[in-house]
Amino acid sequence: MEYIDPHIHMVSRTTDDYETLARMGCVALSEPAFWAGFDRSTVHGFRDYFRQLTEIEPGRAAQYGIRHYTWLCINAKEAENVSLSREVIAMIPEFLKCSNVLGIGEIGLNKNTRNEATVFLEHLDLAVEHDQQILIHTPHLEDKYQGTQMILDMLCNDSRINRERVLVDHCEEHTLGAVLAAGYWAGMTLYPVTKCTPARAVDMIERFGTERICVNSAGDWGPSRPTAVPDLIMEMRRRGHPAEMIRKIVLDNPRRFFSQSPNFVDDWKRE
Amino acid sequence: MNKNPVLDREFLEIRSLIVQLAAALDRVQRCPDSSKTDKRRGQIESAIRLVLHSDGNRAEQVQLLFSRDFDPDWKQSLLK
């Protein structure tokens, strides 16, 4: 089945992974800017990273017939350095004209600190000023509930933001309902140990329905499975869900969300 | 004939998860330095009690048990 992985960090993956994704049915993916596993020290490091996301990765993906899209930001872990964050935010508009950029992301919170909230709000300003979609990272483990509520507070208090153009990612059982009820798109990350298994994600789809929900692998440099979306497809099939419902989750929903960006090319055929 | 096809499908998986949980708790208990005052032990015991409840909302309740509280007035302290 054709599918889109709406959140995967391919700069951390091998070319073999691109081939495997293509064999599994991946037709497009989007790669939010994230933490590289270490804190970068200068704005120049981010400029090089953004060039990798906008120039290099689309070419690697294209070798296997996969469309590569990206989102730009300084992530929450590095947002503790507010002055560096402001330099990066000031530089991002240089890249917004690149043909594979869908918006600003993955912005959000990590440990729910004052500096993270400050930088998050400044990213929202950037997105609004440049009419960009927004992809949001929610914190891990014990910080997720608190951080997601804080993020929803900040989003809902900003009347400039079109909720249909925002996806709040890494939702789990205790946060998904609030995100959907507030009118945002919700992402579920299929990630070993710290996030969601395919079975739990399907449980939530059965409970909350298929509207405004996407699933992703968030494959990166840590323990993660770049083929996690096909694992979800298998789990939905195992439970007897119809192909149309599965396709809505793994293909049609990300297409619908991404299509709100002028850079998204939605021209592949349905199976 | 079983009447619950979901239980038919999930039984062995549930059994396996419970054995894994039991073995992990045995492992923790065997550790000589294991502190009985570690708050995480209390969290685990509370979570197991929640799992035994039958309100159909176990996963969300367990997630909340392992979560930091949210203060609705967080902006007053953090974003002054």
XYZ file of C-alpha atoms in Angstrom:
351
model
C 0.000 0.000 0.000
C 1.266 3.479 -0.845
C 1.880 5.633 2.197
C 3.485 8.869 3.411
C 5.684 9.044 6.502
C 4.922 12.576 7.748
C 7.756 12.641 10.281
C 11.099 10.925 9.762
C 14.669 12.188 10.164
C 16.398 10.871 7.076
C 19.652 12.791 7.623
C 20.232 10.168 10.333
C 19.376 7.188 8.136
C 21.295 5.271 5.490
C 20.575 5.166 1.783
C 19.563 1.519 2.311
C 16.701 2.831 4.443
C 15.460 4.949 1.526
C 15.433 1.811 -0.605
C 13.582 -0.170 2.067
C 11.001 2.591 2.482
C 10.428 2.647 -1.283
C 9.988 -1.130 -1.354
C 7.475 -0.842 1.495
C 5.334 1.643 -0.466
C 6.566 5.004 0.832
C 5.865 7.634 -1.837
C 6.689 10.758 0.161
C 7.983 11.795 3.556
C 8.541 14.934 5.532
C 11.536 15.644 7.687
C 11.223 18.221 10.464
C 14.355 19.957 11.685
C 15.418 18.397 14.993
C 18.176 17.894 17.535
C 21.247 16.245 16.049
C 22.188 14.450 19.280
C 24.408 17.343 20.320
C 23.902 21.092 20.678
C 25.080 23.102 17.706
C 27.125 26.126 18.664
C 26.498 28.646 15.891
C 23.893 29.796 13.411
C 26.238 28.591 10.656
C 25.747 25.012 11.834
C 22.014 25.444 11.337
C 22.486 27.023 7.915
C 24.459 23.963 6.818
C 21.767 21.691 8.298
C 19.008 23.550 6.463
C 20.990 23.190 3.213
C 21.171 19.466 3.872
C 17.391 19.368 4.371
C 16.546 21.463 1.328
C 19.278 20.472 -1.155
C 20.811 17.095 -0.286
C 18.014 14.938 1.134
C 15.537 15.575 -1.712
C 18.149 14.162 -4.092
C 18.784 11.058 -1.978
C 15.049 10.417 -1.730
C 14.454 10.993 -5.444
C 16.825 8.137 -6.319
C 14.137 5.835 -4.935
C 11.105 7.683 -6.233
C 10.285 9.236 -2.870
C 9.331 12.907 -2.560
C 11.159 14.601 0.306
C 9.649 17.551 2.184
C 10.953 19.391 5.202
C 10.129 21.775 8.056
C 12.550 24.312 9.526
C 13.191 25.582 13.054
C 15.529 25.386 16.010
C 14.267 22.527 18.148
C 13.169 22.781 21.757
C 16.265 21.112 23.203
C 18.494 23.830 21.757
C 15.975 26.575 22.530
C 17.441 27.002 26.007
C 19.996 29.174 24.208
C 17.617 32.026 23.406
C 20.145 34.273 21.648
C 21.197 31.470 19.279
C 17.543 30.609 18.741
C 16.818 34.170 17.679
C 19.704 34.115 15.213
C 18.354 30.883 13.704
C 14.785 32.193 13.546
C 16.049 35.328 11.778
C 17.864 33.157 9.220
C 14.980 30.742 8.444
C 13.201 33.039 5.922
C 16.196 32.577 3.579
C 15.067 28.961 3.166
C 11.293 29.324 3.075
C 11.389 29.792 -0.695
C 12.975 26.338 -1.177
C 10.669 24.029 -3.094
C 10.426 21.241 -0.483
C 9.681 23.372 2.603
C 6.218 22.772 4.071
C 6.452 25.049 7.082
C 7.917 25.656 10.542
C 8.730 22.612 12.670
C 9.194 20.649 14.705
C 8.856 23.407 17.254
C 7.550 22.757 20.739
C 8.668 22.059 24.277
C 11.087 19.566 25.804
C 11.346 20.202 29.557
C 8.615 22.848 29.566
C 10.866 25.736 30.572
C 10.479 29.478 30.246
C 13.104 29.716 27.492
C 11.483 26.922 25.506
C 8.115 28.666 25.745
C 9.667 31.987 24.687
C 11.284 30.460 21.610
C 8.116 28.520 20.782
C 6.112 31.750 20.758
C 8.692 33.445 18.533
C 8.450 30.528 16.087
C 4.674 31.018 16.025
C 5.256 34.670 15.103
C 7.580 33.566 12.306
C 5.029 31.105 10.942
C 2.240 33.660 11.009
C 4.365 36.381 9.406
C 5.279 34.056 6.523
C 1.931 32.229 6.277
C 3.538 28.865 7.059
C 2.055 25.627 8.341
C 3.266 24.435 11.755
C 4.468 21.029 12.991
C 4.761 20.679 16.757
C 6.843 18.358 18.922
C 5.382 17.477 22.301
C 7.668 16.421 25.178
C 8.574 12.909 26.210
C 7.318 10.671 28.998
C 6.425 12.435 32.271
C 6.682 15.879 30.634
C 4.274 15.141 27.785
C 0.946 15.849 29.463
C 2.066 19.120 31.034
C 3.902 20.254 27.913
C 1.049 19.430 25.572
C -1.367 21.404 27.728
C 1.031 24.357 27.731
C 1.375 24.174 23.944
C -2.395 24.065 23.502
C -2.698 27.080 25.808
C -0.242 29.074 23.709
C -1.809 28.036 20.401
C -5.392 28.617 21.470
C -4.542 32.069 22.802
C -3.246 33.149 19.389
C -6.189 34.140 17.210
C -3.912 34.516 14.166
C -3.377 30.759 13.907
C -5.504 28.624 11.610
C -5.883 25.407 13.592
C -6.328 23.269 10.466
C -2.781 24.188 9.426
C -1.194 22.957 12.673
C -0.245 19.367 13.519
C 0.549 18.519 17.151
C 2.743 15.440 17.086
C 3.731 12.560 19.376
C 0.229 12.318 20.843
C -0.594 9.407 23.138
C -3.628 8.212 25.082
C -3.586 11.117 27.544
C -3.072 13.918 25.011
C -4.737 12.911 21.736
C -8.287 13.788 22.773
C -7.422 17.327 23.834
C -5.511 18.046 20.616
C -8.349 16.825 18.388
C -11.027 18.536 20.469
C -9.206 21.850 20.065
C -9.365 21.485 16.274
C -5.727 20.696 15.451
C -4.315 17.809 13.479
C -2.757 15.116 15.650
C 0.239 12.896 14.990
C 1.027 9.584 16.638
C 4.628 8.406 16.622
C 5.333 4.691 16.395
C 8.482 4.501 18.435
C 9.886 1.791 20.673
C 9.530 2.156 24.456
C 9.058 5.916 24.801
C 6.088 6.608 22.541
C 3.424 4.523 20.823
C 3.312 0.948 19.555
C 1.386 0.197 16.356
C -1.197 -1.703 18.421
C -1.819 1.240 20.761
C -2.013 3.630 17.811
C -4.680 1.447 16.212
C -6.519 1.364 19.553
C -6.610 5.163 19.509
C -7.786 5.248 15.887
C -10.595 2.871 16.825
C -11.494 5.110 19.758
C -11.118 8.564 18.188
C -11.805 7.862 14.503
C -9.770 8.731 11.431
C -10.307 12.490 11.120
C -7.215 14.737 11.398
C -4.971 11.878 12.540
C -1.607 10.938 10.988
C 0.925 8.315 12.033
C 4.692 8.453 11.631
C 7.895 6.625 12.483
C 9.996 9.597 13.634
C 12.902 7.384 12.566
C 16.129 9.075 13.636
C 19.610 8.353 15.039
C 18.248 6.619 18.151
C 16.471 3.277 18.513
C 13.636 3.622 15.998
C 12.055 1.777 13.099
C 11.851 3.658 9.810
C 9.353 1.034 8.646
C 6.975 1.610 11.552
C 4.152 2.923 9.338
C 3.970 -0.376 7.414
C 3.871 -2.071 10.840
C 0.713 -0.061 11.581
C -0.748 -1.042 8.205
C -0.156 -4.693 9.118
C -1.792 -4.256 12.519
C -4.867 -2.596 10.977
C -5.139 -5.404 8.438
C -4.752 -8.000 11.208
C -7.757 -6.476 12.956
C -9.804 -6.519 9.784
C -9.974 -2.798 9.071
C -10.879 -2.021 5.438
C -8.198 -0.877 3.007
C -9.936 2.490 2.517
C -9.716 3.245 6.221
C -6.051 2.269 6.348
C -5.267 4.349 3.284
C -6.993 7.344 4.814
C -4.692 7.210 7.828
C -1.397 6.544 6.039
C -1.885 8.392 2.743
C -4.974 10.562 2.374
C -4.709 12.336 5.723
C -1.093 13.453 5.298
C -1.911 14.462 1.714
C -4.801 16.575 2.982
C -2.714 18.219 5.685
C 0.330 18.840 3.478
C -1.813 20.131 0.597
C -2.335 23.307 2.576
C 1.259 24.190 1.709
C 1.809 25.523 -1.828
C 5.024 23.484 -2.071
C 3.324 20.105 -1.694
C 2.920 18.264 -5.016
C -0.052 15.903 -4.818
C -0.018 14.119 -8.141
C 0.474 10.391 -7.545
C -2.216 7.966 -8.507
C -4.418 6.071 -6.098
C -3.864 2.336 -5.974
C -16.630 -21.660 21.108
C -15.217 -18.393 22.455
C -17.482 -15.374 22.198
C -14.852 -12.663 22.248
C -12.740 -12.575 19.071
C -10.563 -9.768 20.433
C -9.680 -11.891 23.444
C -8.957 -14.780 21.100
C -6.594 -12.559 19.157
C -4.947 -10.852 22.124
C -4.778 -13.575 24.785
C -1.274 -14.865 24.080
C 0.054 -11.311 23.703
C -1.484 -10.300 27.046
C -0.137 -13.444 28.703
C 3.320 -12.678 27.350
C 3.184 -9.067 28.567
C 2.118 -10.139 32.063
C 4.950 -12.688 32.271
C 7.397 -10.000 31.119
C 6.063 -7.614 33.769
C 6.278 -10.279 36.491
C 9.824 -11.166 35.514
C 10.889 -7.506 35.433
C 9.477 -6.895 38.909
C 11.280 -10.022 40.178
C 14.476 -8.611 38.682
C 13.987 -5.317 40.509
C 13.292 -7.151 43.753
C 16.428 -9.302 43.430
C 18.617 -6.219 43.248
C 20.287 -5.977 46.701
C 20.343 -2.179 46.672
C 16.700 -1.912 45.730
C 15.183 0.867 47.808
C 11.642 0.365 48.974
C 11.246 4.129 49.312
C 11.957 4.837 45.650
C 8.843 6.677 44.470
C 8.960 4.864 41.155
C 8.099 1.615 42.944
C 4.965 3.257 44.275
C 4.116 4.499 40.789
C 4.464 0.987 39.416
C 2.245 -0.478 42.125
C -0.383 2.223 41.564
C -0.268 1.593 37.835
C -0.838 -2.131 38.330
C -3.849 -1.354 40.503
C -5.185 0.927 37.737
C -4.793 -1.841 35.173
C -7.071 -4.029 37.283
C -9.838 -1.450 37.101
C -12.405 -2.101 34.408
C -13.508 1.361 33.277
C -12.191 0.820 29.753
C -9.815 3.774 30.011
C -6.790 2.097 31.545
C -4.109 3.298 29.133
C -4.993 6.983 29.560
C -5.188 6.641 33.344
C -1.782 4.931 33.501
C -0.280 7.630 31.281
C -1.615 10.332 33.596
C -0.242 8.492 36.628
C 3.253 8.717 35.147
C 2.824 12.403 34.164
C 3.808 15.640 35.848
C 0.850 17.769 36.904
C -0.318 20.637 34.733
C -0.862 23.997 36.400
C -3.475 25.968 34.401
C -1.863 29.180 35.708
C 1.580 28.210 34.434
C 1.953 31.438 32.445
C 1.871 33.579 35.579
C 4.984 31.900 36.937
C 6.804 31.114 33.708
C 6.046 33.900 31.234
C 6.010 37.008 33.427
